[in-house]
Short mmCIF file of C-alpha atoms in Angstrom, two decimals:
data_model
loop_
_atom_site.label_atom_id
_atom_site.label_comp_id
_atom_site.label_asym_id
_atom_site.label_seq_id
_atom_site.Cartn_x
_atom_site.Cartn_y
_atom_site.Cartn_z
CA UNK A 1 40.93 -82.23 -123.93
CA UNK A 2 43.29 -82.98 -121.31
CA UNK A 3 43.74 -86.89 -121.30
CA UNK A 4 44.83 -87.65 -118.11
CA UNK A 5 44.82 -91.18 -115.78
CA UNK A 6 41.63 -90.51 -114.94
CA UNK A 7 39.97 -90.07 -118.79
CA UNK A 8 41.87 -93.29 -119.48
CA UNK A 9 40.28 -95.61 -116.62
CA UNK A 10 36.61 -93.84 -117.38
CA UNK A 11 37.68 -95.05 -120.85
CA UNK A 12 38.34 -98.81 -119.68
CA UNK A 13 35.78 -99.31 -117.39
CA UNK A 14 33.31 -98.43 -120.15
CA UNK A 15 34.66 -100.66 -122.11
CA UNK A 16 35.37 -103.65 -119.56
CA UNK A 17 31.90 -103.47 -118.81
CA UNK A 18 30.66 -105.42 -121.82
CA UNK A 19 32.95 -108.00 -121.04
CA UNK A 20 30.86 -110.17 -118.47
CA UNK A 21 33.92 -111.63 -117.09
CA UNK A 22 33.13 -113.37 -113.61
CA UNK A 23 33.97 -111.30 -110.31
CA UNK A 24 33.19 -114.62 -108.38
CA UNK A 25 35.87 -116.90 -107.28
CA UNK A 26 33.02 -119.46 -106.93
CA UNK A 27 33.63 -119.47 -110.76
CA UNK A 28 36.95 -119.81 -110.97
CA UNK A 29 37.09 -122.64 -108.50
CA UNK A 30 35.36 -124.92 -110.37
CA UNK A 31 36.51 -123.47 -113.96
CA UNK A 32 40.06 -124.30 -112.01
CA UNK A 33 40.49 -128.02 -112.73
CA UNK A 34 40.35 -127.60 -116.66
CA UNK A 35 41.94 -124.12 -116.91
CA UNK A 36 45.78 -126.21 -116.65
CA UNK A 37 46.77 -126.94 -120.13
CA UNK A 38 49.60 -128.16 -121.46
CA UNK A 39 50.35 -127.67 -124.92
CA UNK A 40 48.58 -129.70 -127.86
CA UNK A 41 50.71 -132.69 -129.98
CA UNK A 42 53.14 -130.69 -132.15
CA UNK A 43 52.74 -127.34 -130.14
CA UNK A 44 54.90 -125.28 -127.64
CA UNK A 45 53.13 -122.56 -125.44
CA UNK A 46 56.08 -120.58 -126.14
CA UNK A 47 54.19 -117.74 -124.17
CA UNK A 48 56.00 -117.87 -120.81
CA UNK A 49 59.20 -118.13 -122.49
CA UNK A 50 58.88 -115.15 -124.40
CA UNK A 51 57.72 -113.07 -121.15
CA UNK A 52 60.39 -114.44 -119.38
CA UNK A 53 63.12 -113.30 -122.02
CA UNK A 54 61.30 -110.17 -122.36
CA UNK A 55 60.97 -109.56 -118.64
CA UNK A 56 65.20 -110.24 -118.41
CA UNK A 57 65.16 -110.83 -114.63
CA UNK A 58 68.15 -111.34 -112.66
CA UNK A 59 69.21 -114.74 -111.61
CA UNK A 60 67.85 -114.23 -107.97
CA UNK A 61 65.02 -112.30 -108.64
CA UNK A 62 61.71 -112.94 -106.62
CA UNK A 63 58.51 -112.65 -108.75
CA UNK A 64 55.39 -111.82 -107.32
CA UNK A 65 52.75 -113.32 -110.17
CA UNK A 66 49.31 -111.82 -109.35
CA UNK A 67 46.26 -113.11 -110.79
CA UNK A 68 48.33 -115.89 -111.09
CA UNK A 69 45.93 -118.99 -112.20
CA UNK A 70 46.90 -122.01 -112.37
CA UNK A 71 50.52 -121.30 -112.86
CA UNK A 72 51.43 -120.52 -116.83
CA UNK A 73 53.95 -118.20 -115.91
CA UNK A 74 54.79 -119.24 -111.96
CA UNK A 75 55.95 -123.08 -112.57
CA UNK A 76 57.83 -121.87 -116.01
CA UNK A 77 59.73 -119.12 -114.02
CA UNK A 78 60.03 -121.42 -110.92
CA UNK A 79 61.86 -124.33 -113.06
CA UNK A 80 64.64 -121.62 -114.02
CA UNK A 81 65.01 -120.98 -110.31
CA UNK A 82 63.46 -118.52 -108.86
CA UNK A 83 61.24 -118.15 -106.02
CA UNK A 84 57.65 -116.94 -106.71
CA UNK A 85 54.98 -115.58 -104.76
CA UNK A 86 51.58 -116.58 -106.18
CA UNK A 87 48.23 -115.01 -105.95
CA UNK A 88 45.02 -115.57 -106.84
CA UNK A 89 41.59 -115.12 -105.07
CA UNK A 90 40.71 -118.40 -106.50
CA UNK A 91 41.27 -121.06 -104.10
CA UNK A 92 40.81 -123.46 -106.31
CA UNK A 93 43.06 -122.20 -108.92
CA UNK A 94 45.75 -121.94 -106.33
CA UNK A 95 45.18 -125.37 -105.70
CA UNK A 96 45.81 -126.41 -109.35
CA UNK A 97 48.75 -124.46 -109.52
CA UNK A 98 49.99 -126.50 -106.47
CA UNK A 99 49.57 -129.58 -107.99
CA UNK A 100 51.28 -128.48 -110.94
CA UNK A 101 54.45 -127.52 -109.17
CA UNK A 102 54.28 -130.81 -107.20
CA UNK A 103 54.02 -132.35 -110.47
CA UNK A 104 56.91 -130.46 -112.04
CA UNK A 105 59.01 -130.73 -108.98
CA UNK A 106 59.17 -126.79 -107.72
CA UNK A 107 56.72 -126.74 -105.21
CA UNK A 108 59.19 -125.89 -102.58
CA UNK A 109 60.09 -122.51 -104.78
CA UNK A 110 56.25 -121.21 -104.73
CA UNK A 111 54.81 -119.92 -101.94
CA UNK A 112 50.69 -119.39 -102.85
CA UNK A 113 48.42 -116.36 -101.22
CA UNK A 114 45.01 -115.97 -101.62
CA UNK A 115 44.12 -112.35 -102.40
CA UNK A 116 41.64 -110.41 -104.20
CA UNK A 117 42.42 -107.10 -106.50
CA UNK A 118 39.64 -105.50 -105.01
CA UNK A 119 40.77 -105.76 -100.99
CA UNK A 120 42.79 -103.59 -99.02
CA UNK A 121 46.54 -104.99 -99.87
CA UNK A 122 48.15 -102.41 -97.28
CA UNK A 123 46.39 -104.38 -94.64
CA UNK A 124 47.84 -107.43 -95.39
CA UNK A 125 51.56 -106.91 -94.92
CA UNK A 126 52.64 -108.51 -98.31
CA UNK A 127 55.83 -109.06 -99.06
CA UNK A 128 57.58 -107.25 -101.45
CA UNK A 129 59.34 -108.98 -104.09
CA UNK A 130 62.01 -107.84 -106.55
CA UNK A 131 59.68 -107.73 -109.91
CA UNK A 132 55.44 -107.98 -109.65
CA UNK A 133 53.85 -109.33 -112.98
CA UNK A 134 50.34 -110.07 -113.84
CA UNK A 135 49.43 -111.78 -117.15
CA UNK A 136 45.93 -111.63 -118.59
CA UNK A 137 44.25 -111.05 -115.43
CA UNK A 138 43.41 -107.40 -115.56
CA UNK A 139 39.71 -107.55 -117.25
CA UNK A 140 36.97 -105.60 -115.20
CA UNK A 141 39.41 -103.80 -113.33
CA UNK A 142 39.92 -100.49 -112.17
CA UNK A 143 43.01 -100.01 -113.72
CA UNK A 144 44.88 -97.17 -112.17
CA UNK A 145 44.45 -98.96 -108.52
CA UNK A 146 45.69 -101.81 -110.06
CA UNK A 147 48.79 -100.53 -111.40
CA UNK A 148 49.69 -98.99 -107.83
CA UNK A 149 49.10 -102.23 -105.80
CA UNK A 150 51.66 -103.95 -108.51
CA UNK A 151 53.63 -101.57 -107.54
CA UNK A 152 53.15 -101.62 -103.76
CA UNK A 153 54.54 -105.15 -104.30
CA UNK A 154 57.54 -104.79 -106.80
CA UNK A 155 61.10 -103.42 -105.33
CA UNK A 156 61.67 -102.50 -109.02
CA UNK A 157 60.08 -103.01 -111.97
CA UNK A 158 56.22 -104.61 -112.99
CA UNK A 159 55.56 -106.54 -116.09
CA UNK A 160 52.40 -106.95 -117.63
CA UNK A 161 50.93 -109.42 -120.20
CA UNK A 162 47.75 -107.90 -121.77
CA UNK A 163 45.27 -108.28 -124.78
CA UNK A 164 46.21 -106.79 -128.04
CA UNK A 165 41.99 -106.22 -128.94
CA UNK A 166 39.03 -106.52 -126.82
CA UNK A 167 37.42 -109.85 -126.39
CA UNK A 168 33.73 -108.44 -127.52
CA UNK A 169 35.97 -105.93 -129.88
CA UNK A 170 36.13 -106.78 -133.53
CA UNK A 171 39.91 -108.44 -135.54
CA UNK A 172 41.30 -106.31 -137.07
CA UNK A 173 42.25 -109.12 -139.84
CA UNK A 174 38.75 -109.03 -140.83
CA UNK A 175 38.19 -105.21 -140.81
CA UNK A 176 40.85 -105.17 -143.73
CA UNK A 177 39.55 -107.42 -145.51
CA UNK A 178 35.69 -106.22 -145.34
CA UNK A 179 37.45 -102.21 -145.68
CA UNK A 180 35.89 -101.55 -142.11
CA UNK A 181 37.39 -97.79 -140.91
CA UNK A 182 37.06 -97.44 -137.08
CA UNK A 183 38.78 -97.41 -133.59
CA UNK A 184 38.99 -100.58 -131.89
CA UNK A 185 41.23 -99.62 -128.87
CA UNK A 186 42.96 -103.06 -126.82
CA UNK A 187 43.12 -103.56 -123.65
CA UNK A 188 46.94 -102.55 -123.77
CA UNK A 189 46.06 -99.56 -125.23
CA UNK A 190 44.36 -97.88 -122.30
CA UNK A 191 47.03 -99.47 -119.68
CA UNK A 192 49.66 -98.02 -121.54
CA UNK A 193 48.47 -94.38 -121.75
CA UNK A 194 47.39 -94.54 -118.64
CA UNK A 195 50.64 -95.47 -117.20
CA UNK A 196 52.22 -92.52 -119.34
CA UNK A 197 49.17 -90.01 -118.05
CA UNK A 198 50.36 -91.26 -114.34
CA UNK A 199 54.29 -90.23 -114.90
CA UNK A 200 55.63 -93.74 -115.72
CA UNK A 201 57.99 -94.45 -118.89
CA UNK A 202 56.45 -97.97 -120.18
CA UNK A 203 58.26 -100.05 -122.38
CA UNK A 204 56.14 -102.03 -124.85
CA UNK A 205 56.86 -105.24 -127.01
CA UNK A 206 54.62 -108.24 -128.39
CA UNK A 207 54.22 -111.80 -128.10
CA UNK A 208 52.99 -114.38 -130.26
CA UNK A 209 51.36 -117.68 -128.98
CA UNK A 210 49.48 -120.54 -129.58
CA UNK A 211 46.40 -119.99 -127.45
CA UNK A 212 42.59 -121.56 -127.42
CA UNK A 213 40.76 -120.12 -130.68
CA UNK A 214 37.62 -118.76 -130.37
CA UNK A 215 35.20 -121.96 -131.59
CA UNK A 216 32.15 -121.77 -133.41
CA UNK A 217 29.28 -124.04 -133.94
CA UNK A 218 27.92 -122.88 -137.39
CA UNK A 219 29.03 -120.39 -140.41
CA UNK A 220 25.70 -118.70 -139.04
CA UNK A 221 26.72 -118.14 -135.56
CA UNK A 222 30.51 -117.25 -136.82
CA UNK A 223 28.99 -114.27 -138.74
CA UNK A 224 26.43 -113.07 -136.52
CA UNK A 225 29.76 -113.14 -133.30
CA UNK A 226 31.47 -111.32 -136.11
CA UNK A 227 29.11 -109.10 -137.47
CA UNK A 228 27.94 -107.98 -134.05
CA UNK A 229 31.81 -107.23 -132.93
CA UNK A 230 31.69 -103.78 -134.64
CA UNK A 231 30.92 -101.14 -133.23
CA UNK A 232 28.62 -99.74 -135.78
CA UNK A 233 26.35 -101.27 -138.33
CA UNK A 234 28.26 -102.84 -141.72
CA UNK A 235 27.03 -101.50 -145.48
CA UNK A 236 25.77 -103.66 -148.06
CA UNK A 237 29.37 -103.89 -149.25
CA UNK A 238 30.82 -104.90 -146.07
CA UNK A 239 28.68 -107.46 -145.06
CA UNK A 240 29.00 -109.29 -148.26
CA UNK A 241 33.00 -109.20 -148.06
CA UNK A 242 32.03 -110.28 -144.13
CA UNK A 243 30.52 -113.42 -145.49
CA UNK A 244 33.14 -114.22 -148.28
CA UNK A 245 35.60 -114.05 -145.63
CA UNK A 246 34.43 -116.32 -143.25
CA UNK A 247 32.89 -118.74 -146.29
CA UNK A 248 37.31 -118.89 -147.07
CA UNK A 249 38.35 -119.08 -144.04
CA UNK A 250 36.06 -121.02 -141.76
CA UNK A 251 37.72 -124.24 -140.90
CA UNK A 252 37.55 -127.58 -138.63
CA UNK A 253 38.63 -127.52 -135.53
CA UNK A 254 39.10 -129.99 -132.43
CA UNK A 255 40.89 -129.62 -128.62
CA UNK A 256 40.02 -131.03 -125.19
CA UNK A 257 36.88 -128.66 -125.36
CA UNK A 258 35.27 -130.67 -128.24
CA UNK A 259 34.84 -130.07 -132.47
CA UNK A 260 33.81 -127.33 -134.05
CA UNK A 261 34.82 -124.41 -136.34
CA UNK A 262 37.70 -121.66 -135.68
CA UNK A 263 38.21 -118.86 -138.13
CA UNK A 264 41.81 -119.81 -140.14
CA UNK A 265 44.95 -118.31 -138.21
CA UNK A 266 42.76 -117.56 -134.58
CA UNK A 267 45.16 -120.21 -133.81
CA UNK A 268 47.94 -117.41 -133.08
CA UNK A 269 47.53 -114.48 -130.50
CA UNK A 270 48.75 -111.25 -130.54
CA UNK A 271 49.58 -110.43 -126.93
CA UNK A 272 51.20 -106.96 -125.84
CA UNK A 273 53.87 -107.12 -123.32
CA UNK A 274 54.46 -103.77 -120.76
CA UNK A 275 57.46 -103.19 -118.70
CA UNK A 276 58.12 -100.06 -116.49
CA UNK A 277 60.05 -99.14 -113.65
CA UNK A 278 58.85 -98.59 -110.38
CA UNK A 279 59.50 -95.08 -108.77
CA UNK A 280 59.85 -95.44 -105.05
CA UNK A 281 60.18 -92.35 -102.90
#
């Protein structure tokens, strides 16, 4: 079978469908407020730094940063200098980010836009900036589309920060230790054959952060999540190693969102970083 850009966005929107990730900006608005964080005592979000060496701009780059949030990569990359066009079709998220640059001291580097993946960018006369990125604002996409408005954007090159595993998709720490055979495809997975399928030359690489566990309120709801994160049903076998695993590893856990119980090391996330040129004609 011919696997072509087309197969691979069928493939990720049938996927992104189970994620239930919110469409509404109404959402985002009000989840805007609590979504700036900055690092816990004795941590470093060394996430933007790592994109940023990764991403190797020049020194007068402009970076257009879309899906931006509430600036985890715009107010890093603004304090090293560079200008930044931000956009998000959360107004309130915008807002945050403001206040964060004001904060910081680089709110005359960002300029913020509010714009949604799903309008008609060509009508909007955008400006076009020397690098486009996006970080972990992709979910529930159309993929291909959004890999050509990046584009439509970027005088020469897009980076992307993506998932290494789906959020409703299993870890693949625990289907080693339970012996659990299967294809669990991430997120960067389908951008990244897609891209090839569509003529581009990706480059890929990984980053390793600190980000907000997944928290649990029992051992019972921590192996049901689990348990009901693979795609087929466990054996006898399976689901007892399933249970010893989370009895060992099942620890205490506290942040701004409350207590409760993470799974040992969820502390640490694998994220995928993509880089490709842009073709103009």
């Amino acid at each position: 079978m011919k696997m072509d850009s087309s197969f691979w966005a069928g493939e990720w929107e049938r996927v992104q469908s189970k994620t239930g990730h919110s469409s509404d900006s109404s959402y985002w608005d009000e989840y805007a407020p609590r979504f700036r964080k900055k690092p816990g005592k004795g941590q470093k979000d060394d996430y933007p730094e790592r994109f940023y060496e990764l991403m190797n701009p020049r020194k007068d780059d402009v970076i257009f940063d879309m899906g931006c949030g509430s600036g985890v990569l715009s107010i890093p990359f603004a304090e090293k200098g560079h200008k930044i066009i931000c956009a998000d079709f959360s107004r309130g998220m915008l807002d945050t980010l403001m206040e964060g640059a004001r904060e910081d001291g680089v709110e005359d580097r960002i300029e913020a836009l509010t714009l949604d993946w799903r309008e008609d960018w060509g009508s909007r006369n955008l400006p076009v900036c020397d690098v486009a990125v996006s970080s972990r604002s992709l979910m529930g996409l159309a993929p291909r589309e959004a890999m050509l408005k990046l584009e439509s954007v970027a005088r020469r090159e897009v980076c992307l920060g993506l998932w290494t595993h789906g959020e409703f998709a299993y870890e693949p720490e625990i289907a080693r230790a339970i012996g659990y055979e299967g294809v669990n495809p991430g997120i960067f997975e389908y951008i990244l054959n897609m891209l090839l399928a569509m003529g581009r030359r990706p480059a890929l690489d990984y980053i390793y952060s600190h980000f907000r566990p997944k928290m649990y309120s029992s051992f019972e709801e921590c192996l049901r999540i689990n348990r009901e994160s693979f795609p087929t049903a466990l054996n006898d076998e399976q689901e007892r190693k399933l249970e010893k695993y989370i009895e060992d590893n099942l620890i205490p856990y506290s942040d701004k969102r409350g207590k409760g119980l993470i799974l040992r090391g969820s502390e640490i996330t694998c994220f995928a970083f993509i880089k490709w040129q842009v073709l103009h004609d």
